[in-house]
Amino acid sequence: MKKFLYGLIGLVFIAVVALLVGPGLWDWNGYKPEIIERFEAETGRQIAIDGDLSFAVLPAPRFAVDGVRIANVEGATAAEFARFRSLSVRIRLLPLLSGRIEVESVELINPVLQFERLADRRVNWMFGRPTKYDREHKSKGAADRSEPTGDLSSKGRLFALDRLVIRGGQLVYRDAAEGTVKRLKNLDVEGFAKSLTGPFGMKGALTFRGLRLDVSLLMGQLDGGDPAPLNLSLANAGTDAKAFISGGIDS
């Protein structure tokens, strides 16, 4: 779960970089090379921006970008870990000046995220430059370390997302060891994250194995101690079928 959260924050990283550059720069497309270089330095992944960049200060700081593609790890099935038609981000200015990222809204149009556990047990949602340990053990066929460096619980409190909107999304999960592929299509949801460690919430609809399902998810705080409480409900209006899952997730 921590790895997935680090992956999500990578999707809005270019917006934060843009805001830190400063106001008064009107031709944002001219700054693509700098933004791409910074993103790749922080995440260890190549990124392509095929569309336009735009930035506005009023009524709230807003950053938008079209046609983004984020590369996958070496050896993954798909060439891209993520791509989306457009991303729009609104960030509150005053908290940003004090070092806290409070995202008012993130809107993703037609995103495609491809998660994968490779045959050598690596996972493609880990972001960051590989360490010397990782490079040496990768050459020996060993698994990558699963935990990112740093204290996620303390860093997580510096980030909050009030509203996440996804329209026309698709999630793919591949497990090379199991030989399985699972897909969620037509993802239309809204969610929130109080911090990088939760609580989290999501509500909307998706298609799984040809069935259109209404989904509602609430998950508690990931604090590294007790399992985070999880409540998930799924319903199919066409058949009146409903399912409820209640439990916990180890962090």
PDB file of C-alpha atoms in Angstrom:
ATOM      1  CA  MET A   1       0.000   0.000   0.000  1.00  0.00           C
ATOM      2  CA  LYS A   2       2.838   2.400   0.787  1.00  0.00           C
ATOM      3  CA  LYS A   3       4.325   1.733  -2.651  1.00  0.00           C
ATOM      4  CA  PHE A   4       1.003   2.470  -4.331  1.00  0.00           C
ATOM      5  CA  LEU A   5       0.687   5.764  -2.440  1.00  0.00           C
ATOM      6  CA  TYR A   6       4.140   6.820  -3.565  1.00  0.00           C
ATOM      7  CA  GLY A   7       3.051   6.026  -7.104  1.00  0.00           C
ATOM      8  CA  LEU A   8      -0.047   8.210  -6.844  1.00  0.00           C
ATOM      9  CA  ILE A   9       1.868  11.178  -5.522  1.00  0.00           C
ATOM     10  CA  GLY A  10       4.078  10.919  -8.573  1.00  0.00           C
ATOM     11  CA  LEU A  11       1.063  11.693 -10.772  1.00  0.00           C
ATOM     12  CA  VAL A  12       0.643  15.158  -9.234  1.00  0.00           C
ATOM     13  CA  PHE A  13       4.343  15.860  -8.780  1.00  0.00           C
ATOM     14  CA  ILE A  14       4.602  17.907 -11.975  1.00  0.00           C
ATOM     15  CA  ALA A  15       1.881  20.205 -10.639  1.00  0.00           C
ATOM     16  CA  VAL A  16       3.830  20.891  -7.447  1.00  0.00           C
ATOM     17  CA  VAL A  17       6.998  21.571  -9.442  1.00  0.00           C
ATOM     18  CA  ALA A  18       5.117  24.027 -11.641  1.00  0.00           C
ATOM     19  CA  LEU A  19       3.793  25.934  -8.632  1.00  0.00           C
ATOM     20  CA  LEU A  20       7.254  26.195  -7.107  1.00  0.00           C
ATOM     21  CA  VAL A  21       8.717  27.743 -10.247  1.00  0.00           C
ATOM     22  CA  GLY A  22       6.778  30.927  -9.544  1.00  0.00           C
ATOM     23  CA  PRO A  23       4.126  33.164 -11.102  1.00  0.00           C
ATOM     24  CA  GLY A  24       4.531  35.298 -14.168  1.00  0.00           C
ATOM     25  CA  LEU A  25       5.785  32.599 -16.533  1.00  0.00           C
ATOM     26  CA  TRP A  26       3.187  32.543 -19.277  1.00  0.00           C
ATOM     27  CA  ASP A  27       4.680  30.134 -21.829  1.00  0.00           C
ATOM     28  CA  TRP A  28       4.653  26.989 -19.719  1.00  0.00           C
ATOM     29  CA  ASN A  29       5.312  24.743 -22.711  1.00  0.00           C
ATOM     30  CA  GLY A  30       8.801  26.200 -22.855  1.00  0.00           C
ATOM     31  CA  TYR A  31       9.476  24.691 -19.422  1.00  0.00           C
ATOM     32  CA  LYS A  32       8.666  21.106 -20.381  1.00  0.00           C
ATOM     33  CA  PRO A  33      12.338  20.032 -20.432  1.00  0.00           C
ATOM     34  CA  GLU A  34      12.941  21.350 -16.894  1.00  0.00           C
ATOM     35  CA  ILE A  35       9.752  19.772 -15.517  1.00  0.00           C
ATOM     36  CA  ILE A  36      10.513  16.449 -17.208  1.00  0.00           C
ATOM     37  CA  GLU A  37      14.082  16.482 -15.919  1.00  0.00           C
ATOM     38  CA  ARG A  38      12.971  17.178 -12.350  1.00  0.00           C
ATOM     39  CA  PHE A  39      10.279  14.491 -12.439  1.00  0.00           C
ATOM     40  CA  GLU A  40      12.702  11.881 -13.765  1.00  0.00           C
ATOM     41  CA  ALA A  41      15.332  12.827 -11.171  1.00  0.00           C
ATOM     42  CA  GLU A  42      12.840  12.405  -8.321  1.00  0.00           C
ATOM     43  CA  THR A  43      11.052   9.276  -9.500  1.00  0.00           C
ATOM     44  CA  GLY A  44      13.579   7.373 -11.600  1.00  0.00           C
ATOM     45  CA  ARG A  45      11.004   7.070 -14.401  1.00  0.00           C
ATOM     46  CA  GLN A  46      10.936   8.617 -17.844  1.00  0.00           C
ATOM     47  CA  ILE A  47       7.953  10.824 -18.617  1.00  0.00           C
ATOM     48  CA  ALA A  48       6.600  12.251 -21.861  1.00  0.00           C
ATOM     49  CA  ILE A  49       4.272  15.251 -22.148  1.00  0.00           C
ATOM     50  CA  ASP A  50       2.632  15.239 -25.566  1.00  0.00           C
ATOM     51  CA  GLY A  51       0.106  18.025 -24.957  1.00  0.00           C
ATOM     52  CA  ASP A  52       0.047  21.538 -23.536  1.00  0.00           C
ATOM     53  CA  LEU A  53       0.848  22.861 -20.082  1.00  0.00           C
ATOM     54  CA  SER A  54      -1.189  25.661 -18.516  1.00  0.00           C
ATOM     55  CA  PHE A  55      -1.103  27.512 -15.215  1.00  0.00           C
ATOM     56  CA  ALA A  56      -3.478  30.027 -13.624  1.00  0.00           C
ATOM     57  CA  VAL A  57      -3.344  31.807 -10.267  1.00  0.00           C
ATOM     58  CA  LEU A  58      -6.976  32.902  -9.870  1.00  0.00           C
ATOM     59  CA  PRO A  59      -9.388  31.956  -8.430  1.00  0.00           C
ATOM     60  CA  ALA A  60      -6.959  29.333  -7.102  1.00  0.00           C
ATOM     61  CA  PRO A  61      -3.575  28.057  -8.273  1.00  0.00           C
ATOM     62  CA  ARG A  62      -4.367  25.604 -11.060  1.00  0.00           C
ATOM     63  CA  PHE A  63      -2.086  23.467 -13.166  1.00  0.00           C
ATOM     64  CA  ALA A  64      -3.213  21.429 -16.173  1.00  0.00           C
ATOM     65  CA  VAL A  65      -1.374  19.134 -18.553  1.00  0.00           C
ATOM     66  CA  ASP A  66      -2.513  17.023 -21.497  1.00  0.00           C
ATOM     67  CA  GLY A  67      -1.148  13.803 -22.945  1.00  0.00           C
ATOM     68  CA  VAL A  68       1.122  12.412 -20.215  1.00  0.00           C
ATOM     69  CA  ARG A  69       2.888   9.034 -20.374  1.00  0.00           C
ATOM     70  CA  ILE A  70       4.990   7.615 -17.512  1.00  0.00           C
ATOM     71  CA  ALA A  71       7.357   4.764 -18.387  1.00  0.00           C
ATOM     72  CA  ASN A  72       7.232   1.336 -16.818  1.00  0.00           C
ATOM     73  CA  VAL A  73      10.107  -0.485 -15.129  1.00  0.00           C
ATOM     74  CA  GLU A  74      12.482  -2.592 -17.160  1.00  0.00           C
ATOM     75  CA  GLY A  75      11.041  -6.043 -17.852  1.00  0.00           C
ATOM     76  CA  ALA A  76       7.377  -5.085 -17.365  1.00  0.00           C
ATOM     77  CA  THR A  77       4.761  -6.245 -19.865  1.00  0.00           C
ATOM     78  CA  ALA A  78       3.458  -2.804 -20.819  1.00  0.00           C
ATOM     79  CA  ALA A  79       5.745  -0.014 -21.996  1.00  0.00           C
ATOM     80  CA  GLU A  80       3.942   2.523 -19.793  1.00  0.00           C
ATOM     81  CA  PHE A  81       3.091   2.416 -16.111  1.00  0.00           C
ATOM     82  CA  ALA A  82       0.574   5.224 -16.523  1.00  0.00           C
ATOM     83  CA  ARG A  83      -0.926   7.463 -19.161  1.00  0.00           C
ATOM     84  CA  PHE A  84      -3.804   9.895 -19.174  1.00  0.00           C
ATOM     85  CA  ARG A  85      -5.465  12.296 -21.573  1.00  0.00           C
ATOM     86  CA  SER A  86      -5.489  15.186 -19.137  1.00  0.00           C
ATOM     87  CA  LEU A  87      -4.648  16.092 -15.557  1.00  0.00           C
ATOM     88  CA  SER A  88      -5.930  19.169 -13.745  1.00  0.00           C
ATOM     89  CA  VAL A  89      -4.760  20.093 -10.245  1.00  0.00           C
ATOM     90  CA  ARG A  90      -5.837  22.856  -7.865  1.00  0.00           C
ATOM     91  CA  ILE A  91      -3.574  23.514  -4.890  1.00  0.00           C
ATOM     92  CA  ARG A  92      -4.118  25.848  -1.951  1.00  0.00           C
ATOM     93  CA  LEU A  93      -1.394  28.469  -1.994  1.00  0.00           C
ATOM     94  CA  LEU A  94      -0.946  29.413   1.678  1.00  0.00           C
ATOM     95  CA  PRO A  95      -0.295  25.876   2.990  1.00  0.00           C
ATOM     96  CA  LEU A  96       2.171  25.357   0.129  1.00  0.00           C
ATOM     97  CA  LEU A  97       4.232  28.308   1.296  1.00  0.00           C
ATOM     98  CA  SER A  98       4.567  26.677   4.722  1.00  0.00           C
ATOM     99  CA  GLY A  99       5.723  23.346   3.269  1.00  0.00           C
ATOM    100  CA  ARG A 100       2.390  21.488   3.340  1.00  0.00           C
ATOM    101  CA  ILE A 101       0.739  20.343   0.122  1.00  0.00           C
ATOM    102  CA  GLU A 102      -3.035  20.712   0.381  1.00  0.00           C
ATOM    103  CA  VAL A 103      -4.560  19.691  -2.918  1.00  0.00           C
ATOM    104  CA  GLU A 104      -8.057  21.062  -3.393  1.00  0.00           C
ATOM    105  CA  SER A 105      -8.789  18.804  -6.353  1.00  0.00           C
ATOM    106  CA  VAL A 106      -7.201  16.456  -8.864  1.00  0.00           C
ATOM    107  CA  GLU A 107      -9.113  15.536 -12.016  1.00  0.00           C
ATOM    108  CA  LEU A 108      -7.884  12.716 -14.237  1.00  0.00           C
ATOM    109  CA  ILE A 109      -9.481  12.079 -17.628  1.00  0.00           C
ATOM    110  CA  ASN A 110      -9.035   8.654 -19.264  1.00  0.00           C
ATOM    111  CA  PRO A 111      -6.175   7.476 -17.035  1.00  0.00           C
ATOM    112  CA  VAL A 112      -4.730   4.002 -17.562  1.00  0.00           C
ATOM    113  CA  LEU A 113      -2.637   2.542 -14.702  1.00  0.00           C
ATOM    114  CA  GLN A 114      -0.883  -0.786 -15.196  1.00  0.00           C
ATOM    115  CA  PHE A 115       0.292  -2.417 -11.971  1.00  0.00           C
ATOM    116  CA  GLU A 116       2.460  -5.502 -12.228  1.00  0.00           C
ATOM    117  CA  ARG A 117       4.322  -7.978 -10.054  1.00  0.00           C
ATOM    118  CA  LEU A 118       7.100  -9.344 -12.208  1.00  0.00           C
ATOM    119  CA  ALA A 119       8.436 -12.899 -12.266  1.00  0.00           C
ATOM    120  CA  ASP A 120      11.508 -11.818 -10.270  1.00  0.00           C
ATOM    121  CA  ARG A 121       9.129 -10.464  -7.566  1.00  0.00           C
ATOM    122  CA  ARG A 122       9.749  -6.812  -8.375  1.00  0.00           C
ATOM    123  CA  VAL A 123       6.735  -4.516  -8.419  1.00  0.00           C
ATOM    124  CA  ASN A 124       6.375  -1.645 -10.856  1.00  0.00           C
ATOM    125  CA  TRP A 125       4.666   0.817  -8.505  1.00  0.00           C
ATOM    126  CA  MET A 126       7.873   1.536  -6.592  1.00  0.00           C
ATOM    127  CA  PHE A 127       9.194   4.977  -7.534  1.00  0.00           C
ATOM    128  CA  GLY A 128      12.657   6.410  -6.918  1.00  0.00           C
ATOM    129  CA  ARG A 129      16.184   5.916  -8.141  1.00  0.00           C
ATOM    130  CA  PRO A 130      17.584   2.419  -7.412  1.00  0.00           C
ATOM    131  CA  THR A 131      20.189   2.278  -4.653  1.00  0.00           C
ATOM    132  CA  LYS A 132      23.512   0.448  -4.872  1.00  0.00           C
ATOM    133  CA  TYR A 133      21.915  -2.377  -2.850  1.00  0.00           C
ATOM    134  CA  ASP A 134      19.067  -2.649  -5.360  1.00  0.00           C
ATOM    135  CA  ARG A 135      21.382  -2.699  -8.368  1.00  0.00           C
ATOM    136  CA  GLU A 136      23.650  -5.371  -6.881  1.00  0.00           C
ATOM    137  CA  HIS A 137      20.767  -7.627  -5.828  1.00  0.00           C
ATOM    138  CA  LYS A 138      18.877  -7.144  -9.072  1.00  0.00           C
ATOM    139  CA  SER A 139      21.882  -8.575 -10.932  1.00  0.00           C
ATOM    140  CA  LYS A 140      21.641 -11.633  -8.657  1.00  0.00           C
ATOM    141  CA  GLY A 141      17.906 -12.059  -9.306  1.00  0.00           C
ATOM    142  CA  ALA A 142      16.881 -11.068  -5.775  1.00  0.00           C
ATOM    143  CA  ALA A 143      13.738  -9.153  -4.935  1.00  0.00           C
ATOM    144  CA  ASP A 144      13.837  -5.405  -4.501  1.00  0.00           C
ATOM    145  CA  ARG A 145      13.397  -4.084  -0.977  1.00  0.00           C
ATOM    146  CA  SER A 146       9.724  -3.420  -0.429  1.00  0.00           C
ATOM    147  CA  GLU A 147       9.922  -0.392   1.856  1.00  0.00           C
ATOM    148  CA  PRO A 148      10.768   3.113   0.638  1.00  0.00           C
ATOM    149  CA  THR A 149      13.300   5.090   2.599  1.00  0.00           C
ATOM    150  CA  GLY A 150      12.080   7.712   5.036  1.00  0.00           C
ATOM    151  CA  ASP A 151       9.283   7.914   7.553  1.00  0.00           C
ATOM    152  CA  LEU A 152       6.037   7.812   5.584  1.00  0.00           C
ATOM    153  CA  SER A 153       3.885   8.572   8.610  1.00  0.00           C
ATOM    154  CA  SER A 154       5.636  11.898   9.294  1.00  0.00           C
ATOM    155  CA  LYS A 155       5.964  12.863   5.633  1.00  0.00           C
ATOM    156  CA  GLY A 156       2.390  11.811   4.945  1.00  0.00           C
ATOM    157  CA  ARG A 157       0.991  14.488   7.247  1.00  0.00           C
ATOM    158  CA  LEU A 158       2.468  17.130   4.910  1.00  0.00           C
ATOM    159  CA  PHE A 159       0.046  16.110   2.146  1.00  0.00           C
ATOM    160  CA  ALA A 160      -3.741  16.114   1.836  1.00  0.00           C
ATOM    161  CA  LEU A 161      -6.105  15.619  -1.092  1.00  0.00           C
ATOM    162  CA  ASP A 162      -9.642  16.931  -0.682  1.00  0.00           C
ATOM    163  CA  ARG A 163     -11.118  15.631  -3.925  1.00  0.00           C
ATOM    164  CA  LEU A 164      -9.902  13.173  -6.520  1.00  0.00           C
ATOM    165  CA  VAL A 165     -12.034  12.785  -9.657  1.00  0.00           C
ATOM    166  CA  ILE A 166     -11.411  10.016 -12.192  1.00  0.00           C
ATOM    167  CA  ARG A 167     -13.388   9.808 -15.416  1.00  0.00           C
ATOM    168  CA  GLY A 168     -13.108   6.937 -17.888  1.00  0.00           C
ATOM    169  CA  GLY A 169     -10.269   5.245 -16.022  1.00  0.00           C
ATOM    170  CA  GLN A 170      -8.793   1.792 -16.354  1.00  0.00           C
ATOM    171  CA  LEU A 171      -6.740  -0.212 -13.832  1.00  0.00           C
ATOM    172  CA  VAL A 172      -4.798  -3.318 -14.830  1.00  0.00           C
ATOM    173  CA  TYR A 173      -3.052  -5.697 -12.432  1.00  0.00           C
ATOM    174  CA  ARG A 174      -0.722  -8.418 -13.731  1.00  0.00           C
ATOM    175  CA  ASP A 175       0.949 -11.103 -11.660  1.00  0.00           C
ATOM    176  CA  ALA A 176       3.644 -12.895 -13.658  1.00  0.00           C
ATOM    177  CA  ALA A 177       4.108 -15.596 -11.016  1.00  0.00           C
ATOM    178  CA  GLU A 178       0.393 -16.425 -11.004  1.00  0.00           C
ATOM    179  CA  GLY A 179      -0.086 -15.775 -14.712  1.00  0.00           C
ATOM    180  CA  THR A 180      -3.168 -13.649 -14.043  1.00  0.00           C
ATOM    181  CA  VAL A 181      -4.458 -10.354 -15.410  1.00  0.00           C
ATOM    182  CA  LYS A 182      -7.288  -8.400 -13.757  1.00  0.00           C
ATOM    183  CA  ARG A 183      -8.891  -5.286 -15.201  1.00  0.00           C
ATOM    184  CA  LEU A 184     -11.189  -2.589 -13.876  1.00  0.00           C
ATOM    185  CA  LYS A 185     -12.705  -0.560 -16.709  1.00  0.00           C
ATOM    186  CA  ASN A 186     -14.906   2.515 -17.105  1.00  0.00           C
ATOM    187  CA  LEU A 187     -13.774   3.808 -13.729  1.00  0.00           C
ATOM    188  CA  ASP A 188     -15.810   6.877 -12.723  1.00  0.00           C
ATOM    189  CA  VAL A 189     -15.139   7.701  -9.077  1.00  0.00           C
ATOM    190  CA  GLU A 190     -14.514  10.487  -6.600  1.00  0.00           C
ATOM    191  CA  GLY A 191     -12.287  10.109  -3.560  1.00  0.00           C
ATOM    192  CA  PHE A 192     -10.160  11.805  -0.917  1.00  0.00           C
ATOM    193  CA  ALA A 193      -7.008  11.285   1.132  1.00  0.00           C
ATOM    194  CA  LYS A 194      -6.538  13.090   4.441  1.00  0.00           C
ATOM    195  CA  SER A 195      -2.809  12.340   4.198  1.00  0.00           C
ATOM    196  CA  LEU A 196      -0.467   9.917   2.453  1.00  0.00           C
ATOM    197  CA  THR A 197      -1.250   7.462   5.237  1.00  0.00           C
ATOM    198  CA  GLY A 198      -5.014   8.011   5.225  1.00  0.00           C
ATOM    199  CA  PRO A 199      -7.808   7.961   5.993  1.00  0.00           C
ATOM    200  CA  PHE A 200      -8.956   7.353   2.411  1.00  0.00           C
ATOM    201  CA  GLY A 201     -12.356   7.248   0.752  1.00  0.00           C
ATOM    202  CA  MET A 202     -13.794   6.541  -2.688  1.00  0.00           C
ATOM    203  CA  LYS A 203     -17.257   6.320  -4.234  1.00  0.00           C
ATOM    204  CA  GLY A 204     -18.443   5.768  -7.784  1.00  0.00           C
ATOM    205  CA  ALA A 205     -18.818   3.032 -10.390  1.00  0.00           C
ATOM    206  CA  LEU A 206     -16.654   0.668 -12.431  1.00  0.00           C
ATOM    207  CA  THR A 207     -16.865  -2.322 -14.756  1.00  0.00           C
ATOM    208  CA  PHE A 208     -15.357  -5.670 -13.719  1.00  0.00           C
ATOM    209  CA  ARG A 209     -15.701  -8.797 -15.855  1.00  0.00           C
ATOM    210  CA  GLY A 210     -18.497  -7.191 -17.828  1.00  0.00           C
ATOM    211  CA  LEU A 211     -20.528  -6.152 -14.783  1.00  0.00           C
ATOM    212  CA  ARG A 212     -21.193  -2.507 -13.968  1.00  0.00           C
ATOM    213  CA  LEU A 213     -20.748  -2.091 -10.218  1.00  0.00           C
ATOM    214  CA  ASP A 214     -21.367   0.744  -7.783  1.00  0.00           C
ATOM    215  CA  VAL A 215     -18.466   0.896  -5.347  1.00  0.00           C
ATOM    216  CA  SER A 216     -17.898   2.577  -1.995  1.00  0.00           C
ATOM    217  CA  LEU A 217     -14.631   2.351  -0.044  1.00  0.00           C
ATOM    218  CA  LEU A 218     -13.513   3.721   3.307  1.00  0.00           C
ATOM    219  CA  MET A 219     -10.088   2.927   4.762  1.00  0.00           C
ATOM    220  CA  GLY A 220      -8.553   4.174   7.994  1.00  0.00           C
ATOM    221  CA  GLN A 221      -5.100   5.347   8.955  1.00  0.00           C
ATOM    222  CA  LEU A 222      -1.999   3.414   7.928  1.00  0.00           C
ATOM    223  CA  ASP A 223       0.184   4.027  10.963  1.00  0.00           C
ATOM    224  CA  GLY A 224       2.536   1.046  10.801  1.00  0.00           C
ATOM    225  CA  GLY A 225       0.923  -0.528  13.859  1.00  0.00           C
ATOM    226  CA  ASP A 226      -2.506  -2.118  13.884  1.00  0.00           C
ATOM    227  CA  PRO A 227      -4.190  -2.976  10.557  1.00  0.00           C
ATOM    228  CA  ALA A 228      -6.061  -0.089   8.997  1.00  0.00           C
ATOM    229  CA  PRO A 229      -9.847  -0.646   9.077  1.00  0.00           C
ATOM    230  CA  LEU A 230     -11.373  -1.242   5.670  1.00  0.00           C
ATOM    231  CA  ASN A 231     -15.013  -1.160   4.562  1.00  0.00           C
ATOM    232  CA  LEU A 232     -15.875  -1.944   0.944  1.00  0.00           C
ATOM    233  CA  SER A 233     -19.281  -2.310  -0.656  1.00  0.00           C
ATOM    234  CA  LEU A 234     -20.154  -3.400  -4.196  1.00  0.00           C
ATOM    235  CA  ALA A 235     -23.591  -3.404  -5.800  1.00  0.00           C
ATOM    236  CA  ASN A 236     -25.004  -4.269  -9.203  1.00  0.00           C
ATOM    237  CA  ALA A 237     -28.236  -2.394  -9.929  1.00  0.00           C
ATOM    238  CA  GLY A 238     -29.246  -4.776 -12.692  1.00  0.00           C
ATOM    239  CA  THR A 239     -29.350  -7.839 -10.456  1.00  0.00           C
ATOM    240  CA  ASP A 240     -29.821  -6.278  -6.997  1.00  0.00           C
ATOM    241  CA  ALA A 241     -26.694  -8.211  -5.991  1.00  0.00           C
ATOM    242  CA  LYS A 242     -24.650  -6.631  -3.196  1.00  0.00           C
ATOM    243  CA  ALA A 243     -21.431  -7.507  -1.407  1.00  0.00           C
ATOM    244  CA  PHE A 244     -19.867  -6.047   1.717  1.00  0.00           C
ATOM    245  CA  ILE A 245     -16.299  -6.507   2.913  1.00  0.00           C
ATOM    246  CA  SER A 246     -15.144  -5.359   6.327  1.00  0.00           C
ATOM    247  CA  GLY A 247     -11.695  -5.983   7.771  1.00  0.00           C
ATOM    248  CA  GLY A 248      -8.230  -4.500   7.962  1.00  0.00           C
ATOM    249  CA  ILE A 249      -5.135  -3.952   5.843  1.00  0.00           C
ATOM    250  CA  ASP A 250      -1.622  -4.315   7.225  1.00  0.00           C
ATOM    251  CA  SER A 251       0.546  -1.307   6.489  1.00  0.00           C
TER     252      SER A 251
END
